[in-house]
Short mmCIF file of C-alpha atoms and ligand atoms in Angstrom, two decimals:
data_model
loop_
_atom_site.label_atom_id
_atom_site.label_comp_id
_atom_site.label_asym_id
_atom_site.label_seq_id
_atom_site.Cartn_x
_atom_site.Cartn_y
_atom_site.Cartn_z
CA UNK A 266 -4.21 -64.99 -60.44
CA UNK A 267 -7.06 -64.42 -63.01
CA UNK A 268 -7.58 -60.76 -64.11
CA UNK A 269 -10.85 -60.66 -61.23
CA UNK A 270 -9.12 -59.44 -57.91
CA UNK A 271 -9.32 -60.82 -54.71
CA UNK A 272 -11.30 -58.76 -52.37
CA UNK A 273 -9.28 -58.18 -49.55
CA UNK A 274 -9.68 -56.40 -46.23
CA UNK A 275 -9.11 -52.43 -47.26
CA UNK A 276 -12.63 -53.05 -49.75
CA UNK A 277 -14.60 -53.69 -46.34
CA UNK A 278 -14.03 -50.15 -45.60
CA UNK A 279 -13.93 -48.32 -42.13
CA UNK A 280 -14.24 -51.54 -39.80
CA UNK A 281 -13.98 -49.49 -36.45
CA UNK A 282 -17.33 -50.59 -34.18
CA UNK A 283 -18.17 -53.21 -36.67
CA UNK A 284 -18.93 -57.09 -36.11
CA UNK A 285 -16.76 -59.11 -38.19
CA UNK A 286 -17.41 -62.67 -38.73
CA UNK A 287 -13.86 -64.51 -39.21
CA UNK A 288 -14.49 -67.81 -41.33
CA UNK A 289 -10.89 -69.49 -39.99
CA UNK A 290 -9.62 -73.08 -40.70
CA UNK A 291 -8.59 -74.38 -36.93
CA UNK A 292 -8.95 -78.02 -37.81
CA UNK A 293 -5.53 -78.65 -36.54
CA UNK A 294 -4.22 -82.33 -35.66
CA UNK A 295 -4.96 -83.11 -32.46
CA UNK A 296 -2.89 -86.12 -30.06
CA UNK A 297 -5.42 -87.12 -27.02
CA UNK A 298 -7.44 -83.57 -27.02
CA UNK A 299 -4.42 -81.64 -27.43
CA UNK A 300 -3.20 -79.67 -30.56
CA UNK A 301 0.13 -80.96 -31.77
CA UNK A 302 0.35 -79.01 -34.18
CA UNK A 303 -0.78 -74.83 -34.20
CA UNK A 304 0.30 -73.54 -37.51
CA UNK A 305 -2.82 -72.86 -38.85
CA UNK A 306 -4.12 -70.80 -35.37
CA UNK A 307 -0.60 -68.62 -35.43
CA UNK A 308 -1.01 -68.03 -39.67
CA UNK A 309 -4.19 -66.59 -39.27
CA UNK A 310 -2.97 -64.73 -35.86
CA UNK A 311 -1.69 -61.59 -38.07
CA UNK A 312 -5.28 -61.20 -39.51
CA UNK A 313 -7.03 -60.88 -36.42
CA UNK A 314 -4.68 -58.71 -34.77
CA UNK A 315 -4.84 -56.41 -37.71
CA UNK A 316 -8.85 -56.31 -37.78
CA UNK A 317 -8.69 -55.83 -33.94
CA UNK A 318 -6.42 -53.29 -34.22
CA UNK A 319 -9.06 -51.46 -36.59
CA UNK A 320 -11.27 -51.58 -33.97
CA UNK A 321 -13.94 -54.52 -35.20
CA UNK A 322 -15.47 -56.93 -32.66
CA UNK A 323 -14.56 -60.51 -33.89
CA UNK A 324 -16.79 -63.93 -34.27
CA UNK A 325 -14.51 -66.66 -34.99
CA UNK A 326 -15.61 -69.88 -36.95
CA UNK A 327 -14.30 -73.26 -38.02
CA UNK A 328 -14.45 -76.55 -38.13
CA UNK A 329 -12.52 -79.48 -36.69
CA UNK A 330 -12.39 -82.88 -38.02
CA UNK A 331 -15.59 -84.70 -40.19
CA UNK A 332 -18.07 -85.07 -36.81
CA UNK A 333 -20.89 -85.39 -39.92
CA UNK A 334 -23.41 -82.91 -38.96
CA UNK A 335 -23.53 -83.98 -35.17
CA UNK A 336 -22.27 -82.62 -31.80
CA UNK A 337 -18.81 -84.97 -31.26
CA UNK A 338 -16.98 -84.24 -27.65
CA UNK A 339 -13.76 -84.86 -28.88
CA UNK A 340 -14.32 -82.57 -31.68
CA UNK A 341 -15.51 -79.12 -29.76
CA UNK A 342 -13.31 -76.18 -30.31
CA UNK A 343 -12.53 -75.10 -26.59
CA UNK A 344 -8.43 -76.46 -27.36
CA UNK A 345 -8.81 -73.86 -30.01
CA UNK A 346 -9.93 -71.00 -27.30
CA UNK A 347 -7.14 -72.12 -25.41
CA UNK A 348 -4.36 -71.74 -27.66
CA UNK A 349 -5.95 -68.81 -29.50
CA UNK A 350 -5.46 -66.51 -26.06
CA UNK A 351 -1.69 -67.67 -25.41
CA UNK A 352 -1.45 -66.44 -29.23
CA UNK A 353 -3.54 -63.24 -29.05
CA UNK A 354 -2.75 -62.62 -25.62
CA UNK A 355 -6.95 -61.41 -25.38
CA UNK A 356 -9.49 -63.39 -23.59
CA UNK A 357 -11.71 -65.61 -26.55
CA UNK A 358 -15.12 -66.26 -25.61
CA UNK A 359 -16.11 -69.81 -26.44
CA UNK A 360 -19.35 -70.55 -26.95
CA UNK A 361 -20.91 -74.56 -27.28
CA UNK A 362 -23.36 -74.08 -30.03
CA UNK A 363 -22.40 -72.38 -33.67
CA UNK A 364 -25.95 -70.58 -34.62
CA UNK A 365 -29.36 -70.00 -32.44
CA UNK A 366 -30.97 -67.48 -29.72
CA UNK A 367 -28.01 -68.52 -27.46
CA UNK A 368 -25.38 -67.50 -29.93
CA UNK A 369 -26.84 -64.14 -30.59
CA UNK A 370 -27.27 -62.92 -27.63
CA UNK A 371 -24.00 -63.64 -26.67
CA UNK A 372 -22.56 -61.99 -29.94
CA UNK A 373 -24.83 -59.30 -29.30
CA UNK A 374 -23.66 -58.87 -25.75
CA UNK A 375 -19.62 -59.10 -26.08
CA UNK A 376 -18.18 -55.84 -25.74
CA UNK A 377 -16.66 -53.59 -28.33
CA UNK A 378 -13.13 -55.24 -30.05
CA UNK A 379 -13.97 -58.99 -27.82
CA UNK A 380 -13.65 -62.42 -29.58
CA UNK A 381 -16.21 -65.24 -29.45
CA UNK A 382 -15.68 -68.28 -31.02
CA UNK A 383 -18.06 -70.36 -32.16
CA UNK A 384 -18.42 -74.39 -31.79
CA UNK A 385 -17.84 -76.55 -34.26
CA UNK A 386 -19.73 -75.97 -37.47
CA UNK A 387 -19.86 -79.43 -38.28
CA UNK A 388 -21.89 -79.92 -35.61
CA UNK A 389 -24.92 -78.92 -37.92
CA UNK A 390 -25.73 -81.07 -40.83
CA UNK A 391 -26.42 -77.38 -42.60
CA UNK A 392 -22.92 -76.61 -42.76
CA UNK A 393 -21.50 -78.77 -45.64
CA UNK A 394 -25.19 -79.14 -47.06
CA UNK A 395 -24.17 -75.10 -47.74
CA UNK A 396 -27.68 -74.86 -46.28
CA UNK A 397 -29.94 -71.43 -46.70
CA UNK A 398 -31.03 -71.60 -42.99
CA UNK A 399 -27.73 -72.09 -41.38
CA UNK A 400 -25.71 -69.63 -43.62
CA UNK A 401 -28.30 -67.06 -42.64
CA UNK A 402 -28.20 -67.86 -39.51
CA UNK A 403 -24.45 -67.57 -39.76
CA UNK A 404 -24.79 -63.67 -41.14
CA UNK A 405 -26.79 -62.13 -39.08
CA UNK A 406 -24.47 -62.53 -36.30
CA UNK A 407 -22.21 -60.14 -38.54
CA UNK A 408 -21.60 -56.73 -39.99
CA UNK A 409 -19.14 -58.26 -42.47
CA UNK A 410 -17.08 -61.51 -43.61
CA UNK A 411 -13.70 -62.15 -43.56
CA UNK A 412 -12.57 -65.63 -44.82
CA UNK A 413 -9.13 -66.27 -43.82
CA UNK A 414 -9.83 -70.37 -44.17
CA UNK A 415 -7.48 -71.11 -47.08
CA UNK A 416 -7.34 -74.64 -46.18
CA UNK A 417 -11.13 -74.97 -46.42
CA UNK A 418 -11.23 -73.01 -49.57
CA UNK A 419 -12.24 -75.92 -51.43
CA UNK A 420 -15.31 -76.94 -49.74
CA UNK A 421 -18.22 -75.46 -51.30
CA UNK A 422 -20.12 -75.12 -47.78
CA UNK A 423 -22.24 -72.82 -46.05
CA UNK A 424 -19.35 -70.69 -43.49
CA UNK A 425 -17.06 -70.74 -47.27
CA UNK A 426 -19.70 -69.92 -49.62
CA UNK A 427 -23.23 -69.04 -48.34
CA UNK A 428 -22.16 -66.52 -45.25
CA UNK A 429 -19.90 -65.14 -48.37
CA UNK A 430 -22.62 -64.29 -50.66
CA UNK A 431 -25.07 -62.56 -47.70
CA UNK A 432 -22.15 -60.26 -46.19
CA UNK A 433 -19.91 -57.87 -47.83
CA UNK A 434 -16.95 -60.55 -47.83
CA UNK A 435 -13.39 -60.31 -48.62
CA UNK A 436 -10.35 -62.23 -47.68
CA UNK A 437 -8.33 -62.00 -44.48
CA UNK A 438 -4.39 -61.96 -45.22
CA UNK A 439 -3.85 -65.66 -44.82
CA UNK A 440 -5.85 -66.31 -47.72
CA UNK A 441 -4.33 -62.67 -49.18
CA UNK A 442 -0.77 -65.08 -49.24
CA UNK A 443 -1.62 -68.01 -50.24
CA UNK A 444 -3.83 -66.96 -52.93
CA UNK A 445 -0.59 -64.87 -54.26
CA UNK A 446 1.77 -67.56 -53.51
CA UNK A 447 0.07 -70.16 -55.19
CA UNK A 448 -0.75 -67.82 -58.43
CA UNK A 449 2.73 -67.53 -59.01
CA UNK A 450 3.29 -70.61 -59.01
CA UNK A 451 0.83 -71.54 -62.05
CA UNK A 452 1.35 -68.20 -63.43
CA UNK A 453 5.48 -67.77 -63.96
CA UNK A 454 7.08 -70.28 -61.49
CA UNK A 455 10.49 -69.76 -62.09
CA UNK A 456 11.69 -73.54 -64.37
CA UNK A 457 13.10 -75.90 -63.75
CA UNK A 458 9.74 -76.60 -61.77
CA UNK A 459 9.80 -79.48 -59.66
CA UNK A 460 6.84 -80.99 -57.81
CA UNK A 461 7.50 -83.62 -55.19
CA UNK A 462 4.45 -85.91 -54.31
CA UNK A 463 4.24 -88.49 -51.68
CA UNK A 464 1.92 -90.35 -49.15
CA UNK A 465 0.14 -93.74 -48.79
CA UNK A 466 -2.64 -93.02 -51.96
CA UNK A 467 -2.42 -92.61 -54.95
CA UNK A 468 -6.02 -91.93 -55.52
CA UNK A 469 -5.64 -88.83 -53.66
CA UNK A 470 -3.26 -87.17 -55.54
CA UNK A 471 -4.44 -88.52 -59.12
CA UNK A 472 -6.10 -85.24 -59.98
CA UNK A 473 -2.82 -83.28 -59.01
CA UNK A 474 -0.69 -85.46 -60.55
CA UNK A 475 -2.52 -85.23 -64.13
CA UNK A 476 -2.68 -81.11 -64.02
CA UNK A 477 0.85 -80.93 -62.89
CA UNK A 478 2.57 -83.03 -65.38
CA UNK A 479 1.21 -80.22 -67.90
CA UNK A 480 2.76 -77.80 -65.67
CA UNK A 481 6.21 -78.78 -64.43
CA UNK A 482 9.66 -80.00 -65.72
CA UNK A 483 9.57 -82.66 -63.35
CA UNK A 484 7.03 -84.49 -60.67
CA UNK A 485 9.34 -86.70 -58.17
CA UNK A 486 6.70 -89.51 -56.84
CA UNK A 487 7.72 -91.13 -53.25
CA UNK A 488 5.41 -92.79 -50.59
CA UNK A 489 3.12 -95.60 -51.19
CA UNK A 490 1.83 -93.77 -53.96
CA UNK A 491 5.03 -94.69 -56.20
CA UNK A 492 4.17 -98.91 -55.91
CA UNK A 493 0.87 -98.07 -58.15
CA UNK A 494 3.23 -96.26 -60.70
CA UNK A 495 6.00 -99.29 -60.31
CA UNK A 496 3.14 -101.97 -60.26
CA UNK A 497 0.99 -100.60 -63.38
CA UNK A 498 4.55 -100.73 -65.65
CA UNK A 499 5.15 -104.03 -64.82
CA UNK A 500 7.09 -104.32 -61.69
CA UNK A 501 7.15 -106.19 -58.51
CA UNK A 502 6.08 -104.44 -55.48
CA UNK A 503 5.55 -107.46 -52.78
CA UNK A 504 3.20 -106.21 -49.92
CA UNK A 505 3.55 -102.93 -50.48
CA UNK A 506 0.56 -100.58 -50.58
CA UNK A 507 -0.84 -100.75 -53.64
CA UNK A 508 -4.17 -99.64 -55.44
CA UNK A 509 -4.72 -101.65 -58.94
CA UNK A 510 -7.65 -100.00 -59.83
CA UNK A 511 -5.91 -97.16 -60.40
CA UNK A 512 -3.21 -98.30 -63.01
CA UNK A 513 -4.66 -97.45 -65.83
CA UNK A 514 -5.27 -93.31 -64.79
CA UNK A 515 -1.65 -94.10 -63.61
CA UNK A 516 -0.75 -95.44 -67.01
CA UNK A 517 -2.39 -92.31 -68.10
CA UNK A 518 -0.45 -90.11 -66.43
CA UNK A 519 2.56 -91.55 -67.54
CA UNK A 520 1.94 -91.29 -70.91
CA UNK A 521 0.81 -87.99 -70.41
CA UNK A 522 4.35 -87.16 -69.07
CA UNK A 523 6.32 -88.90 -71.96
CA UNK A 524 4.21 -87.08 -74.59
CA UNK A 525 4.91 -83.50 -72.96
CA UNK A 526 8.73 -84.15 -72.39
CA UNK A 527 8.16 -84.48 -68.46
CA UNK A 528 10.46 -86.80 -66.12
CA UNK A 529 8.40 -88.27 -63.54
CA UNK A 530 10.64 -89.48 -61.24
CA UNK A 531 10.11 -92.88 -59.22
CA UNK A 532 12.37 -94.26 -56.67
CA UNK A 533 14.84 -96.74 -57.54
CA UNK A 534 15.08 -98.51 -54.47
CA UNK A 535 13.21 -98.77 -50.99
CA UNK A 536 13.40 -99.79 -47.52
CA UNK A 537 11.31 -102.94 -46.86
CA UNK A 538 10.37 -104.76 -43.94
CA UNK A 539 7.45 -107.73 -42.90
CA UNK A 540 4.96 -104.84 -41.31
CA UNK A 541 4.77 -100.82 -40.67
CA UNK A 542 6.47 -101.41 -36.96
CA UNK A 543 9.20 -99.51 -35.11
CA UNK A 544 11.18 -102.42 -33.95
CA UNK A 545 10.67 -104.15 -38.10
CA UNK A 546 13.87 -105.31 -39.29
CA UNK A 547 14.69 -103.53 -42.67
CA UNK A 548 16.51 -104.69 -45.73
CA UNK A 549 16.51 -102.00 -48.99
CA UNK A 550 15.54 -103.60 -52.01
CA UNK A 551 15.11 -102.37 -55.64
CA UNK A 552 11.47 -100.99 -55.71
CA UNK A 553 10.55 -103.19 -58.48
CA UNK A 554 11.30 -106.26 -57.16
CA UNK A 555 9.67 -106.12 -53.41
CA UNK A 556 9.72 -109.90 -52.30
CA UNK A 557 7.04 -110.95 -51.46
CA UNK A 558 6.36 -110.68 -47.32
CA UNK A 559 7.52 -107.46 -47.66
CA UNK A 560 6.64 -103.95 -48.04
CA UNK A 561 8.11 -101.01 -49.11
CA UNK A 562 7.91 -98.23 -46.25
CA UNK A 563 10.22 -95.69 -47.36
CA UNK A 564 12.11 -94.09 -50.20
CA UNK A 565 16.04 -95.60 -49.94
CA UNK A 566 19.27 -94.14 -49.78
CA UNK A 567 19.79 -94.28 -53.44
CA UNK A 568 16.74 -92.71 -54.23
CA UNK A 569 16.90 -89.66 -51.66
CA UNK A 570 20.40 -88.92 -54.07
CA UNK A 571 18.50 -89.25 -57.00
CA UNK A 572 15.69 -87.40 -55.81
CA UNK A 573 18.05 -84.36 -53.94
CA UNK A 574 19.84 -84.17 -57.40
CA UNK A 575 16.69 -83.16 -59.37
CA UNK A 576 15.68 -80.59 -56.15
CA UNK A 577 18.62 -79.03 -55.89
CA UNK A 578 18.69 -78.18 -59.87
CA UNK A 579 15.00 -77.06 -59.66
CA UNK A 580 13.94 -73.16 -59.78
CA UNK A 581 10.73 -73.61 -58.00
CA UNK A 582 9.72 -76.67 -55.72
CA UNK A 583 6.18 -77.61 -54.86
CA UNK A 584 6.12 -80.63 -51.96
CA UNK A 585 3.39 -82.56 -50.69
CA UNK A 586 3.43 -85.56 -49.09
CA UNK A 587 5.95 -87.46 -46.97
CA UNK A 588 8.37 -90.01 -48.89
CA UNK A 589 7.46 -93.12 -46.17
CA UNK A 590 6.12 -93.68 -42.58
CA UNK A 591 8.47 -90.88 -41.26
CA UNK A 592 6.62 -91.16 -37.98
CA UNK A 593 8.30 -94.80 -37.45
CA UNK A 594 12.39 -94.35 -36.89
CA UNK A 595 13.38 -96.85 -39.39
CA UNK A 596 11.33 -95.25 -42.04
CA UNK A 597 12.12 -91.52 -42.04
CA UNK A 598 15.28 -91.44 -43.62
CA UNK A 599 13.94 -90.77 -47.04
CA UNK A 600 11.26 -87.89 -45.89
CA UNK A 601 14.25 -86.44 -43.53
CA UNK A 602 16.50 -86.49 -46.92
CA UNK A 603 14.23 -85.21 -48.88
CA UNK A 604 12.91 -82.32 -46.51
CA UNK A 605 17.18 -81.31 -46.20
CA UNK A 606 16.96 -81.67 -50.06
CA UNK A 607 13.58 -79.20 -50.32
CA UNK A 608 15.30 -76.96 -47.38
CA UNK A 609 18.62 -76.13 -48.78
CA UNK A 610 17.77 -75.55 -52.35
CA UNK A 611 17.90 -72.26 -53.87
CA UNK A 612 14.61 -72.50 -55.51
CA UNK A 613 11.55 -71.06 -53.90
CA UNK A 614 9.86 -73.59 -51.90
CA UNK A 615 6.29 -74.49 -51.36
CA UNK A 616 5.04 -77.23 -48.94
CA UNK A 617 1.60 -78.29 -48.01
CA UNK A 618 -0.10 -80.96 -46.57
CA UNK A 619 -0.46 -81.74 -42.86
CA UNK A 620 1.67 -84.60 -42.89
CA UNK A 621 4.37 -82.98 -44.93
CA UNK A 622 4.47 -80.23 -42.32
CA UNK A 623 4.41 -82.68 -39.72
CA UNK A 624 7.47 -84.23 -41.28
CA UNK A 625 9.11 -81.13 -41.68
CA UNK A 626 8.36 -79.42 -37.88
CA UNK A 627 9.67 -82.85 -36.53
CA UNK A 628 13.04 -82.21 -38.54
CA UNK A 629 13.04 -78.64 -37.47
CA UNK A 630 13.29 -77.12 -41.04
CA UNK A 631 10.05 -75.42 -41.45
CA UNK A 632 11.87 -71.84 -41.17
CA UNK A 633 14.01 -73.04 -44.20
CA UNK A 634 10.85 -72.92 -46.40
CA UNK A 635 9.44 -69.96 -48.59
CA UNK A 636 6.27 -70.70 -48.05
CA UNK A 637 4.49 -73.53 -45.78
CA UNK A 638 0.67 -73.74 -47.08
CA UNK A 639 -1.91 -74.35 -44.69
CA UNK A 640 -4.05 -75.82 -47.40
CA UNK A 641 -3.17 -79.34 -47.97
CA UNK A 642 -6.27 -80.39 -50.51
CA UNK A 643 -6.92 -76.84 -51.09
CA UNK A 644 -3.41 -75.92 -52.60
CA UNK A 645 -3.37 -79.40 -54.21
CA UNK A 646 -6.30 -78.62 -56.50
CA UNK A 647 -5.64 -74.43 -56.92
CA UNK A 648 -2.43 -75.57 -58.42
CA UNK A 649 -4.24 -78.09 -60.74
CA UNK A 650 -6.09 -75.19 -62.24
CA UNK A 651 -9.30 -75.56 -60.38
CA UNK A 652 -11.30 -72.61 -59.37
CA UNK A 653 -11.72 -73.06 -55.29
CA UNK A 654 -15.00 -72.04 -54.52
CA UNK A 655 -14.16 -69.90 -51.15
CA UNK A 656 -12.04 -67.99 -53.37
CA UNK A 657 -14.56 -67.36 -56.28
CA UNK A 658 -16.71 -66.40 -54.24
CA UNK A 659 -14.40 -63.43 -53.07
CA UNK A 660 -13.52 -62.61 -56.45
CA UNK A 661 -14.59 -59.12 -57.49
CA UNK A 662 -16.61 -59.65 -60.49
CA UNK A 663 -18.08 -62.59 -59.50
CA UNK A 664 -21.57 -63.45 -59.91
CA UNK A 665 -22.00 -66.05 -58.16
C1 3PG B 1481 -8.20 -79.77 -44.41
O1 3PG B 1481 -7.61 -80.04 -43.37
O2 3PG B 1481 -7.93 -80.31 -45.50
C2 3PG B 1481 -9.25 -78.71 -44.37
O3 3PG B 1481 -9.40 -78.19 -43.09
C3 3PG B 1481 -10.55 -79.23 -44.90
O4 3PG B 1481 -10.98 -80.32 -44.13
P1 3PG B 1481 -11.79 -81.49 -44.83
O5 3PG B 1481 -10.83 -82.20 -45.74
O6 3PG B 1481 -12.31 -82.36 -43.72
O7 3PG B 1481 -12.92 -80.85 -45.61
MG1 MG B 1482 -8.28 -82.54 -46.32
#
């Protein structure tokens, strides 16, 4: 990273008998109220342990979903308590509000080395506002800060930022990582770099894919994304998923990537069908020339060799975003190929994105991975350059 260091836990000092607030991104995917998915509660495990083991008392924080600044049943973080003590092994206190009387006297009256976590803090409207009121609120149920929320790094809001710039802050080791992971990457990735994007819009990733076509050798483009690139040159994408007011910053891009030598890589060839169903019947056509009543819903076979070929020659891989509908059987070949591809390469491997690590936990290949972000948007626009706010903000040297 930049010459300014990351604050990390040793500059908090001695933190035996102190109250540390944890600023933790839980908003895990949840299937009807349960969590089918836990990485980002076990990644942040190691931090807590280690700040319990120096003796603090912990107040844990997050948010879950967009509930918009209002109290949302399906969106309180009891699940969280739940799975955080089969983690931990240590009773969490859950409490139903984030800030007020309630909440401090409850901080105030957990014993020495407990955790409480808080609800929601998107419950309050104050929260993404970055409000004065509710980040003070949030501090004085603290000593000191510890923001382990990589994945929320990006949002500018009042648990990231404001509770960061009224408490000696500094970042837990989750944030420690990925912060170091992801400066190596834009700092002296070993070439040939290869970044693989995917999923359903393009609009999403436009940002990413204009900073990383100055950055890498090559930028492989699957999922629904790739029918704005095929459509803006020209070609015929049927039904598929498409988003023309984006060809010309797609058009862009491309040029962008011709002028600076880099390949961006578009498959050749995809598996269609009439609708995004598990029983569709599929037929693989070129992915220029969809007909029309179809869509493309995956990458095909041709293309998952094109696209393993440039992997497995790469020196560093960056992937986010799934290839197709990998959650439908007849569309996960390409993701599956591509995640073997990403898996058994020798370069050092970077995925992000909750989809892409849904994609690779149901293919049972996350161990094969260097390092599995748990910042989907926030890794997308560190490695475009940008500076994330939740880590400025811990930045020694910072003013602000
Ligand atoms: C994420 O999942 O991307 C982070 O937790 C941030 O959530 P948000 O996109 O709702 O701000
Ligand atoms: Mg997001």
């Amino acid at each position: 990273m930049s010459p300014r260091r990351l604050r990390t836990i040793e500059d908090l000092g001695d933190l035996a008998a102190q109250t540390v607030l944890v600023r933790c991104d839980f908003n895990v995917p949840l299937e009807d109220g349960r969590i089918s998915d836990d990485l980002r509660i076990t990644a942040t495990a190691p931090t807590l342990r280690e700040l319990l083991e120096k003796g603090a008392t912990l107040v844990l924080c997050s948010h879950l979903g967009r509930p918009k600044g209002r109290p949302v049943d399906s969106l309180r973080l009891d699940p969280i308590a739940e799975r955080l003590r089969e983690v931990l092994g240590q009773d969490v206190y859950k409490l139903d509000q984030a800030v007020g009387p309630d909440v401090q006297r409850a901080v105030m009256a957990a014993g020495a080395g407990s955790m409480t976590l808080l609800e929601n803090l998107r419950f309050d409207p104050g929260e993404e506002a970055n409000d004065t009121s509710f980040a003070e609120a949030l501090s004085r149920l603290a000593d000191v800060y510890v923001d382990d929320a990589f994945g929320a790094a990006h949002r500018a809001h009042a648990s990231v930022v404001g509770v960061a710039q009224r408490l000696p802050a500094a970042a837990g080791r989750l944030m420690q990582r990925e912060v170091e992971v992801l400066s190596s990457l834009l700092d002296g990735a070993e070439r040939p770099f290869v970044a693989v994007l995917g999923g359903a819009k393009v609009s999403d990733k436009l940002s990413a894919v204009q900073a990383l076509v100055l950055r890498v050798d090559a930028l492989v483009v699957g999922g629904a994304m790739a029918f704005s690139f095929i459509a803006a040159a020209g070609g015929d994408i049927g039904g598929s998923l498409v988003e023309p007011d984006r060809y010309d910053d797609v058009r862009e891009a491309a040029a962008l990537a011709e002028s600076t030598g880099t390949l961006i890589q578009l498959p050749t060839e995809v598996v269609a069908a009439p609708e995004p169903a598990a029983s569709a019947d599929t037929t693989v056509v070129r992915a220029d020339s969809v007909p029309e009543g179809l869509m493309g819903l995956d990458i095909g076979p041709r293309a998952v060799r094109d696209f393993a070929r440039t992997i497995a020659g790469a020196g560093t891989i960056l992937w986010n975003g799934p290839m197709g509908m990998f959650e439908l059987g007849p569309f996960s070949a390409g993701t599956r190929g591509v995640a073997e591809a990403v898996a058994g390469a020798d370069a050092f491997t970077v995925v992000g994105g909750g989809d892409t690590l849904a994609a690779l936990g149901q293919f049972g290949l996350r161990d094969a991975i260097d390092h599995l972000s748990t910042g989907g948007g926030a890794s997308l626009e560190f490695l475009e350059g940008r500076v994330l706010p939740g880590v400025a903000v811990l930045t020694a040297g910072e003013t602000s």
